[in-house]
């Protein structure tokens, strides 16, 4: 297990038999597992053992799956490389010396290295799709509300979904079939309009499908990435799809809006880690304020502290309208642009990541470079839409993913289109 894909290797047996009989599944370490520690990649939760299972974990056990461990991740999901983990970086099995992407880097690496058949990650701004792209596997970010977040330790509630990672589109779709569907414990879940079997949609049939290519999502793309992307579009056209350029002008504001909203929600969500209710309890001296501060100083890493500070600032009196409210306006605009595009096309295609996998250590001192790498994934979370990343080819620097975005609850369409590439 040389890639450091797992934080905790512990087997959790199935409780029933079902569609995932015999399958091994790796679970991101921000998804609660009863009796097995769930660290979120943070010193703060190094010893935290949840008293209950997340709904998705319960569904895996009910479906016959064997959980093989909890995977490495950027601390609390905050990152694009899995290097902000308190448990050391994960290496990319498909690109030596490079990051696996993040924040669900351990989940993607486990699948790429064959250390698990399937994996679960979470995607707040790209954290399933980015590592899927960098490690050469398939990842799906479901429509907001398709999969229960009960038992997912929150980073930014309004943006995130749990999603599957797998070697093929069909296997990812099978895992989605198991975890999708309403949950009384998560009031944001809802029943899709139609009852679809996602695995059956992976039939490679794109005859007559119209694929829109948003020109703005190609602007920042690396040349090698772009060449792989164009070749993948050729393959889709050969299979019977048509492509056309479309414009999503609002996506220029998406990275800024995403980071303001994500950090604001994070600053509120992470307030519970005070060493009393949750988190490391160090027996600190002094009054409660001093003891909370000491626990948070010791328990959180640098990137998490940066985001709590920025998020608290964006929400503070006098700045709320300037930052948080403007970001919400931009979010509404992004959503409108997608809605308009889907009046003309069935799916939208772009490179998942505009760049190939970074070298280990390369982006750590440059948070802005890391944030900008999320340009193609975060608009999808702002608009609460479904997207899939499928392996499209490689450059000298590693695998390249093709991202296909669908209208809300249009998972079957992006699965169908994605399966035409495999
Ligand atoms: N890279 C993005 C961030 O750091 C996305 C992370 C995620 O989806 N959890 O916020």
Short mmCIF file of C-alpha atoms and ligand atoms in Angstrom, two decimals:
data_model
loop_
_atom_site.label_atom_id
_atom_site.label_comp_id
_atom_site.label_asym_id
_atom_site.label_seq_id
_atom_site.Cartn_x
_atom_site.Cartn_y
_atom_site.Cartn_z
CA UNK A 1 0.00 0.00 0.00
CA UNK A 2 2.66 2.38 -1.06
CA UNK A 3 0.53 5.24 -2.30
CA UNK A 4 -0.76 6.23 1.17
CA UNK A 5 -4.33 6.01 -0.13
CA UNK A 6 -5.75 4.98 3.25
CA UNK A 7 -5.77 6.72 6.63
CA UNK A 8 -7.35 3.70 8.35
CA UNK A 9 -7.34 0.20 6.92
CA UNK A 10 -10.10 -1.65 8.65
CA UNK A 11 -12.66 -4.03 7.20
CA UNK A 12 -16.37 -3.40 7.72
CA UNK A 13 -18.40 -6.42 6.69
CA UNK A 14 -21.65 -6.38 4.71
CA UNK A 15 -24.85 -6.91 6.68
CA UNK A 16 -26.88 -8.35 3.80
CA UNK A 17 -26.44 -9.60 0.31
CA UNK A 18 -27.24 -7.54 -2.76
CA UNK A 19 -25.97 -5.98 -5.99
CA UNK A 20 -22.50 -5.28 -4.56
CA UNK A 21 -21.88 -8.83 -3.25
CA UNK A 22 -18.16 -9.47 -3.18
CA UNK A 23 -17.20 -5.90 -4.10
CA UNK A 24 -14.63 -4.03 -2.00
CA UNK A 25 -15.28 -0.34 -1.42
CA UNK A 26 -12.99 2.37 -0.03
CA UNK A 27 -14.77 5.23 1.77
CA UNK A 28 -13.51 8.81 2.08
CA UNK A 29 -12.60 9.67 5.63
CA UNK A 30 -15.21 12.42 6.01
CA UNK A 31 -18.06 9.88 5.72
CA UNK A 32 -19.12 8.51 9.12
CA UNK A 33 -18.57 4.83 9.89
CA UNK A 34 -19.93 3.48 13.15
CA UNK A 35 -17.08 2.28 15.37
CA UNK A 36 -14.35 3.14 12.83
CA UNK A 37 -12.54 6.45 13.23
CA UNK A 38 -13.39 9.23 10.81
CA UNK A 39 -10.66 11.87 10.77
CA UNK A 40 -11.47 14.16 7.81
CA UNK A 41 -7.70 14.15 7.27
CA UNK A 42 -7.33 16.37 10.33
CA UNK A 43 -5.40 16.21 13.60
CA UNK A 44 -8.55 17.70 15.13
CA UNK A 45 -10.46 14.44 14.58
CA UNK A 46 -7.53 12.04 14.89
CA UNK A 47 -9.36 10.07 17.59
CA UNK A 48 -12.98 10.68 16.59
CA UNK A 49 -15.04 7.48 16.32
CA UNK A 50 -18.60 8.13 15.06
CA UNK A 51 -21.48 6.47 16.93
CA UNK A 52 -23.49 5.94 13.72
CA UNK A 53 -23.16 5.13 10.02
CA UNK A 54 -23.72 7.65 7.24
CA UNK A 55 -26.75 6.69 5.14
CA UNK A 56 -24.49 5.83 2.19
CA UNK A 57 -22.43 3.49 4.39
CA UNK A 58 -25.59 1.77 5.59
CA UNK A 59 -26.66 1.37 1.95
CA UNK A 60 -23.28 -0.14 1.00
CA UNK A 61 -23.54 -2.68 3.82
CA UNK A 62 -27.12 -3.51 2.84
CA UNK A 63 -26.02 -4.02 -0.78
CA UNK A 64 -23.42 -6.66 0.11
CA UNK A 65 -20.28 -4.52 -0.17
CA UNK A 66 -17.22 -4.99 2.03
CA UNK A 67 -15.71 -1.68 3.13
CA UNK A 68 -11.93 -2.00 3.19
CA UNK A 69 -10.95 1.27 4.83
CA UNK A 70 -11.14 5.03 5.09
CA UNK A 71 -9.27 7.02 2.49
CA UNK A 72 -6.89 9.93 2.65
CA UNK A 73 -8.13 13.41 1.77
CA UNK A 74 -7.32 17.09 1.97
CA UNK A 75 -8.10 18.26 5.49
CA UNK A 76 -11.91 18.69 5.72
CA UNK A 77 -12.03 18.48 1.90
CA UNK A 78 -10.16 21.75 1.48
CA UNK A 79 -7.77 21.26 -1.39
CA UNK A 80 -7.16 19.92 -4.88
CA UNK A 81 -4.16 17.68 -4.28
CA UNK A 82 -4.66 15.62 -1.05
CA UNK A 83 -1.51 17.31 0.27
CA UNK A 84 -3.26 19.27 3.02
CA UNK A 85 -3.99 15.99 4.85
CA UNK A 86 -2.52 15.72 8.35
CA UNK A 87 -1.66 12.11 7.45
CA UNK A 88 0.76 12.89 4.62
CA UNK A 89 0.16 13.17 0.88
CA UNK A 90 -1.20 10.38 -1.33
CA UNK A 91 0.76 9.56 -4.48
CA UNK A 92 -0.83 9.18 -7.89
CA UNK A 93 -0.64 5.52 -9.02
CA UNK A 94 -1.12 6.64 -12.64
CA UNK A 95 1.50 9.42 -12.69
CA UNK A 96 4.68 8.89 -10.72
CA UNK A 97 5.79 11.72 -8.46
CA UNK A 98 2.53 13.58 -8.97
CA UNK A 99 -0.51 14.35 -6.84
CA UNK A 100 -3.66 12.22 -7.21
CA UNK A 101 -5.85 15.33 -7.19
CA UNK A 102 -8.21 16.11 -4.38
CA UNK A 103 -9.75 16.31 -2.14
CA UNK A 104 -10.86 12.65 -2.54
CA UNK A 105 -7.33 11.68 -3.67
CA UNK A 106 -7.14 8.56 -1.50
CA UNK A 107 -10.39 7.20 -2.97
CA UNK A 108 -9.24 7.72 -6.57
CA UNK A 109 -5.77 6.31 -5.86
CA UNK A 110 -7.23 3.23 -4.14
CA UNK A 111 -9.30 2.46 -7.25
CA UNK A 112 -6.47 3.27 -9.69
CA UNK A 113 -4.06 1.03 -7.75
CA UNK A 114 -6.56 -1.83 -7.48
CA UNK A 115 -6.62 -1.54 -3.68
CA UNK A 116 -10.43 -1.35 -3.83
CA UNK A 117 -12.93 -2.18 -6.58
CA UNK A 118 -14.95 0.98 -5.97
CA UNK A 119 -14.80 4.07 -3.79
CA UNK A 120 -16.88 6.89 -2.39
CA UNK A 121 -15.71 10.49 -2.38
CA UNK A 122 -17.38 13.82 -1.76
CA UNK A 123 -17.51 16.72 -4.20
CA UNK A 124 -17.98 20.28 -2.95
CA UNK A 125 -16.18 21.98 -5.83
CA UNK A 126 -14.70 19.09 -7.82
CA UNK A 127 -13.33 16.71 -5.23
CA UNK A 128 -14.66 13.55 -6.90
CA UNK A 129 -14.08 14.66 -10.50
CA UNK A 130 -10.58 16.13 -10.07
CA UNK A 131 -8.97 13.03 -8.53
CA UNK A 132 -10.87 10.80 -10.98
CA UNK A 133 -9.36 12.81 -13.85
CA UNK A 134 -5.82 12.86 -12.41
CA UNK A 135 -5.81 9.12 -11.58
CA UNK A 136 -7.44 7.93 -14.82
CA UNK A 137 -10.67 6.60 -13.28
CA UNK A 138 -14.36 7.51 -13.49
CA UNK A 139 -16.04 9.83 -10.95
CA UNK A 140 -19.61 11.11 -10.68
CA UNK A 141 -20.83 14.21 -8.85
CA UNK A 142 -24.59 13.68 -8.51
CA UNK A 143 -27.29 16.36 -8.71
CA UNK A 144 -27.64 18.13 -5.37
CA UNK A 145 -30.29 16.17 -3.47
CA UNK A 146 -29.90 12.82 -5.23
CA UNK A 147 -27.61 11.31 -2.57
CA UNK A 148 -28.03 11.68 1.19
CA UNK A 149 -25.45 13.79 3.04
CA UNK A 150 -26.49 12.34 6.43
CA UNK A 151 -23.25 11.40 8.16
CA UNK A 152 -21.03 13.39 5.79
CA UNK A 153 -18.95 15.81 7.86
CA UNK A 154 -19.95 19.15 6.36
CA UNK A 155 -17.52 21.47 4.60
CA UNK A 156 -19.98 23.59 2.56
CA UNK A 157 -23.48 22.08 2.80
CA UNK A 158 -25.13 23.96 -0.05
CA UNK A 159 -22.56 22.73 -2.58
CA UNK A 160 -21.61 19.17 -1.75
CA UNK A 161 -22.66 15.65 -2.69
CA UNK A 162 -21.20 12.21 -2.06
CA UNK A 163 -20.31 10.45 -5.32
CA UNK A 164 -18.87 7.19 -6.70
CA UNK A 165 -15.43 6.46 -8.16
CA UNK A 166 -14.77 3.33 -10.23
CA UNK A 167 -12.62 1.95 -13.05
CA UNK A 168 -15.49 2.09 -15.56
CA UNK A 169 -18.62 4.18 -16.16
CA UNK A 170 -20.83 1.14 -15.69
CA UNK A 171 -19.34 0.29 -12.28
CA UNK A 172 -19.62 3.91 -11.14
CA UNK A 173 -23.26 3.86 -12.23
CA UNK A 174 -23.89 0.61 -10.32
CA UNK A 175 -22.54 2.24 -7.17
CA UNK A 176 -24.72 5.30 -7.79
CA UNK A 177 -27.76 3.01 -8.05
CA UNK A 178 -26.97 1.77 -4.54
CA UNK A 179 -26.43 5.13 -2.82
CA UNK A 180 -29.01 7.32 -4.63
CA UNK A 181 -32.51 8.08 -3.41
CA UNK A 182 -34.35 10.01 -0.73
CA UNK A 183 -33.44 9.76 2.94
CA UNK A 184 -35.67 10.93 5.80
CA UNK A 185 -32.48 11.95 7.64
CA UNK A 186 -31.53 14.49 4.95
CA UNK A 187 -34.33 16.90 4.13
CA UNK A 188 -32.48 18.14 1.02
CA UNK A 189 -32.81 14.77 -0.72
CA UNK A 190 -35.60 14.23 -3.20
CA UNK A 191 -36.99 11.59 -5.49
CA UNK A 192 -35.88 12.02 -9.12
CA UNK A 193 -38.76 12.71 -11.51
CA UNK A 194 -38.27 9.40 -13.24
CA UNK A 195 -37.23 6.08 -11.83
CA UNK A 196 -34.02 5.30 -13.68
CA UNK A 197 -31.50 2.52 -13.38
CA UNK A 198 -28.16 4.24 -13.87
CA UNK A 199 -26.17 1.09 -14.69
CA UNK A 200 -28.56 0.31 -17.57
CA UNK A 201 -27.88 3.79 -18.99
CA UNK A 202 -24.20 2.92 -19.55
CA UNK A 203 -24.96 1.55 -23.02
CA UNK A 204 -22.63 3.74 -25.09
CA UNK A 205 -25.49 5.03 -27.25
CA UNK A 206 -24.93 8.68 -28.18
CA UNK A 207 -26.69 8.61 -31.54
CA UNK A 208 -28.45 11.96 -31.95
CA UNK A 209 -27.07 13.44 -28.71
CA UNK A 210 -26.15 17.13 -28.84
CA UNK A 211 -23.03 18.07 -26.89
CA UNK A 212 -22.36 21.73 -26.12
CA UNK A 213 -18.78 22.88 -25.67
CA UNK A 214 -18.58 26.00 -23.47
CA UNK A 215 -15.81 28.11 -25.00
CA UNK A 216 -15.01 29.75 -21.64
CA UNK A 217 -14.04 26.37 -20.15
CA UNK A 218 -11.31 25.90 -22.75
CA UNK A 219 -9.68 29.29 -22.29
CA UNK A 220 -7.28 28.37 -19.52
CA UNK A 221 -6.59 24.82 -20.69
CA UNK A 222 -3.07 23.50 -21.07
CA UNK A 223 -2.20 22.59 -24.67
CA UNK A 224 -1.71 18.88 -24.07
CA UNK A 225 -4.97 18.67 -22.14
CA UNK A 226 -6.74 20.45 -24.95
CA UNK A 227 -5.44 18.03 -27.59
CA UNK A 228 -6.68 15.03 -25.59
CA UNK A 229 -10.04 16.77 -25.12
CA UNK A 230 -10.43 17.47 -28.87
CA UNK A 231 -9.63 13.83 -29.67
CA UNK A 232 -12.31 12.69 -27.21
CA UNK A 233 -14.85 14.96 -28.93
CA UNK A 234 -13.88 13.34 -32.25
CA UNK A 235 -14.60 9.93 -30.74
CA UNK A 236 -18.02 11.10 -29.54
CA UNK A 237 -18.83 12.49 -32.98
CA UNK A 238 -17.73 9.21 -34.59
CA UNK A 239 -20.14 7.44 -32.24
CA UNK A 240 -23.03 9.55 -33.57
CA UNK A 241 -23.14 12.66 -31.36
CA UNK A 242 -23.06 16.21 -32.67
CA UNK A 243 -21.14 19.02 -31.01
CA UNK A 244 -21.59 22.77 -30.99
CA UNK A 245 -19.91 25.70 -29.27
CA UNK A 246 -21.91 27.39 -26.53
CA UNK A 247 -21.19 30.27 -24.20
CA UNK A 248 -21.50 30.44 -20.40
CA UNK A 249 -20.29 34.00 -19.73
CA UNK A 250 -20.95 33.82 -15.99
CA UNK A 251 -18.40 31.07 -15.36
CA UNK A 252 -15.73 33.79 -15.31
CA UNK A 253 -17.03 34.67 -11.84
CA UNK A 254 -17.44 31.10 -10.63
CA UNK A 255 -14.11 30.49 -8.88
CA UNK A 256 -14.40 33.72 -6.88
CA UNK A 257 -18.05 33.08 -5.99
CA UNK A 258 -17.33 29.47 -5.08
CA UNK A 259 -14.50 30.29 -2.70
CA UNK A 260 -16.47 33.04 -0.93
CA UNK A 261 -19.47 30.74 -0.43
CA UNK A 262 -17.44 27.62 0.44
CA UNK A 263 -15.25 29.46 2.96
CA UNK A 264 -18.25 31.22 4.52
CA UNK A 265 -20.09 27.95 5.03
CA UNK A 266 -16.89 26.30 6.28
CA UNK A 267 -16.27 29.00 8.88
CA UNK A 268 -19.70 28.29 10.32
CA UNK A 269 -19.53 24.48 10.02
CA UNK A 270 -16.11 24.20 11.62
CA UNK A 271 -17.09 26.24 14.67
CA UNK A 272 -18.17 23.00 16.39
CA UNK A 273 -14.58 21.77 16.58
CA UNK A 274 -13.65 23.39 19.87
CA UNK A 275 -12.17 20.50 21.83
CA UNK A 276 -15.32 20.23 23.94
CA UNK A 277 -18.23 19.24 21.72
CA UNK A 278 -16.01 17.79 19.01
CA UNK A 279 -12.32 17.50 18.43
CA UNK A 280 -9.12 17.03 20.28
CA UNK A 281 -9.46 17.68 23.94
CA UNK A 282 -6.04 18.58 25.25
CA UNK A 283 -6.83 19.57 28.83
CA UNK A 284 -5.88 23.12 27.98
CA UNK A 285 -5.37 25.79 30.64
CA UNK A 286 -7.18 29.11 30.98
CA UNK A 287 -10.74 30.29 30.39
CA UNK A 288 -12.99 28.75 27.73
CA UNK A 289 -11.94 31.19 25.03
CA UNK A 290 -8.26 30.43 25.58
CA UNK A 291 -8.91 26.70 25.67
CA UNK A 292 -10.98 26.78 22.42
CA UNK A 293 -8.25 28.81 20.74
CA UNK A 294 -5.55 26.38 21.88
CA UNK A 295 -7.53 23.37 20.61
CA UNK A 296 -8.13 25.02 17.24
CA UNK A 297 -4.56 26.25 16.94
CA UNK A 298 -3.27 22.74 17.48
CA UNK A 299 -5.99 20.76 15.70
CA UNK A 300 -6.31 22.61 12.35
CA UNK A 301 -3.76 22.85 9.55
CA UNK A 302 -2.78 25.99 7.67
CA UNK A 303 -5.23 25.75 4.76
CA UNK A 304 -8.18 25.16 7.08
CA UNK A 305 -7.20 28.14 9.24
CA UNK A 306 -6.84 30.33 6.15
CA UNK A 307 -10.36 29.42 5.05
CA UNK A 308 -11.96 29.90 8.47
CA UNK A 309 -10.40 33.38 8.67
CA UNK A 310 -11.46 34.39 5.14
CA UNK A 311 -14.94 32.91 5.56
CA UNK A 312 -15.50 34.66 8.87
CA UNK A 313 -14.38 37.92 7.29
CA UNK A 314 -16.74 37.51 4.31
CA UNK A 315 -19.69 37.01 6.66
CA UNK A 316 -18.85 39.79 9.11
CA UNK A 317 -20.99 42.89 9.60
CA UNK A 318 -20.18 45.49 6.97
CA UNK A 319 -18.64 42.98 4.53
CA UNK A 320 -21.50 40.54 4.20
CA UNK A 321 -23.15 42.44 1.31
CA UNK A 322 -19.88 43.08 -0.44
CA UNK A 323 -18.71 39.46 -0.46
CA UNK A 324 -21.27 36.85 0.57
CA UNK A 325 -24.28 38.47 -1.05
CA UNK A 326 -22.44 39.25 -4.29
CA UNK A 327 -21.23 35.66 -4.45
CA UNK A 328 -24.83 34.47 -4.10
CA UNK A 329 -25.84 36.77 -6.98
CA UNK A 330 -23.06 35.31 -9.12
CA UNK A 331 -24.23 31.82 -8.18
CA UNK A 332 -27.74 32.61 -9.44
CA UNK A 333 -26.26 33.92 -12.68
CA UNK A 334 -24.22 30.76 -13.21
CA UNK A 335 -27.35 28.69 -12.73
CA UNK A 336 -29.28 30.77 -15.27
CA UNK A 337 -26.51 30.33 -17.84
CA UNK A 338 -26.58 26.55 -17.47
CA UNK A 339 -30.39 26.48 -17.67
CA UNK A 340 -30.27 28.49 -20.89
CA UNK A 341 -27.60 26.22 -22.40
CA UNK A 342 -29.66 23.11 -21.67
CA UNK A 343 -32.51 24.51 -23.75
CA UNK A 344 -30.31 23.84 -26.80
CA UNK A 345 -28.03 20.93 -25.90
CA UNK A 346 -28.30 17.63 -24.00
CA UNK A 347 -24.93 17.72 -22.21
CA UNK A 348 -21.96 20.07 -21.87
CA UNK A 349 -18.36 18.89 -22.32
CA UNK A 350 -15.05 20.31 -21.10
CA UNK A 351 -11.74 19.08 -19.78
CA UNK A 352 -12.38 18.14 -16.12
CA UNK A 353 -9.17 19.89 -15.06
CA UNK A 354 -7.50 22.54 -17.22
CA UNK A 355 -4.07 21.21 -16.20
CA UNK A 356 -2.37 17.83 -15.83
CA UNK A 357 -1.64 16.49 -12.31
CA UNK A 358 0.74 18.76 -10.37
CA UNK A 359 4.07 17.43 -9.17
CA UNK A 360 4.00 16.59 -5.47
CA UNK A 361 4.76 19.78 -3.51
CA UNK A 362 4.39 22.08 -6.54
CA UNK A 363 1.20 23.92 -5.59
CA UNK A 364 1.47 23.89 -1.81
CA UNK A 365 2.93 27.38 -1.47
CA UNK A 366 0.55 28.87 -3.99
CA UNK A 367 -3.07 28.53 -2.84
CA UNK A 368 -4.30 30.80 -5.61
CA UNK A 369 -2.88 28.54 -8.32
CA UNK A 370 -4.64 25.65 -6.61
CA UNK A 371 -7.98 27.50 -6.44
CA UNK A 372 -7.80 28.48 -10.14
CA UNK A 373 -7.35 24.83 -11.15
CA UNK A 374 -10.99 24.35 -10.05
CA UNK A 375 -12.29 26.63 -12.83
CA UNK A 376 -14.16 23.88 -14.72
CA UNK A 377 -15.55 21.95 -11.78
CA UNK A 378 -16.90 24.60 -9.38
CA UNK A 379 -19.54 26.08 -11.74
CA UNK A 380 -21.31 22.69 -11.62
CA UNK A 381 -21.55 22.77 -7.81
CA UNK A 382 -22.77 26.38 -7.84
CA UNK A 383 -25.58 25.26 -10.17
CA UNK A 384 -26.22 21.99 -8.22
CA UNK A 385 -25.97 19.94 -11.44
CA UNK A 386 -24.71 16.38 -12.13
CA UNK A 387 -21.37 15.77 -13.85
CA UNK A 388 -19.14 12.82 -14.67
CA UNK A 389 -15.40 12.68 -15.32
CA UNK A 390 -14.28 9.90 -17.65
CA UNK A 391 -10.70 9.05 -18.69
CA UNK A 392 -10.04 10.67 -22.08
CA UNK A 393 -6.36 9.91 -22.61
CA UNK A 394 -2.98 11.01 -21.31
CA UNK A 395 -0.29 13.63 -21.73
CA UNK A 396 3.35 13.06 -20.70
CA UNK A 397 2.36 14.41 -17.30
CA UNK A 398 -0.50 12.03 -16.60
CA UNK A 399 -4.15 11.20 -17.29
CA UNK A 400 -6.71 13.70 -18.62
CA UNK A 401 -10.40 13.58 -17.76
CA UNK A 402 -13.38 14.61 -19.88
CA UNK A 403 -16.16 16.26 -17.90
CA UNK A 404 -19.77 15.87 -19.05
CA UNK A 405 -22.37 18.02 -17.28
CA UNK A 406 -26.11 17.34 -17.45
CA UNK A 407 -29.31 19.12 -16.46
CA UNK A 408 -30.62 18.51 -12.92
CA UNK A 409 -31.32 14.79 -12.35
CA UNK A 410 -29.95 14.07 -15.85
CA UNK A 411 -27.49 11.46 -14.54
CA UNK A 412 -28.66 8.84 -17.04
CA UNK A 413 -27.74 11.10 -19.97
CA UNK A 414 -24.19 11.87 -18.79
CA UNK A 415 -23.65 8.20 -17.94
CA UNK A 416 -24.78 7.21 -21.43
CA UNK A 417 -22.52 9.80 -23.05
CA UNK A 418 -19.56 8.92 -20.82
CA UNK A 419 -19.87 5.23 -21.57
CA UNK A 420 -19.46 5.93 -25.28
CA UNK A 421 -15.86 6.94 -24.63
CA UNK A 422 -14.74 3.88 -22.71
N1 LIG B 1 -10.70 22.21 -4.47
C1 LIG B 1 -11.96 22.67 -3.96
C2 LIG B 1 -11.79 23.27 -2.60
O1 LIG B 1 -10.71 23.25 -2.13
C3 LIG B 1 -12.96 21.56 -3.96
C4 LIG B 1 -12.85 20.70 -2.79
C5 LIG B 1 -14.00 19.72 -2.66
O2 LIG B 1 -14.77 19.50 -3.59
N2 LIG B 1 -14.15 19.22 -1.44
O3 LIG B 1 -12.68 23.76 -2.02
#
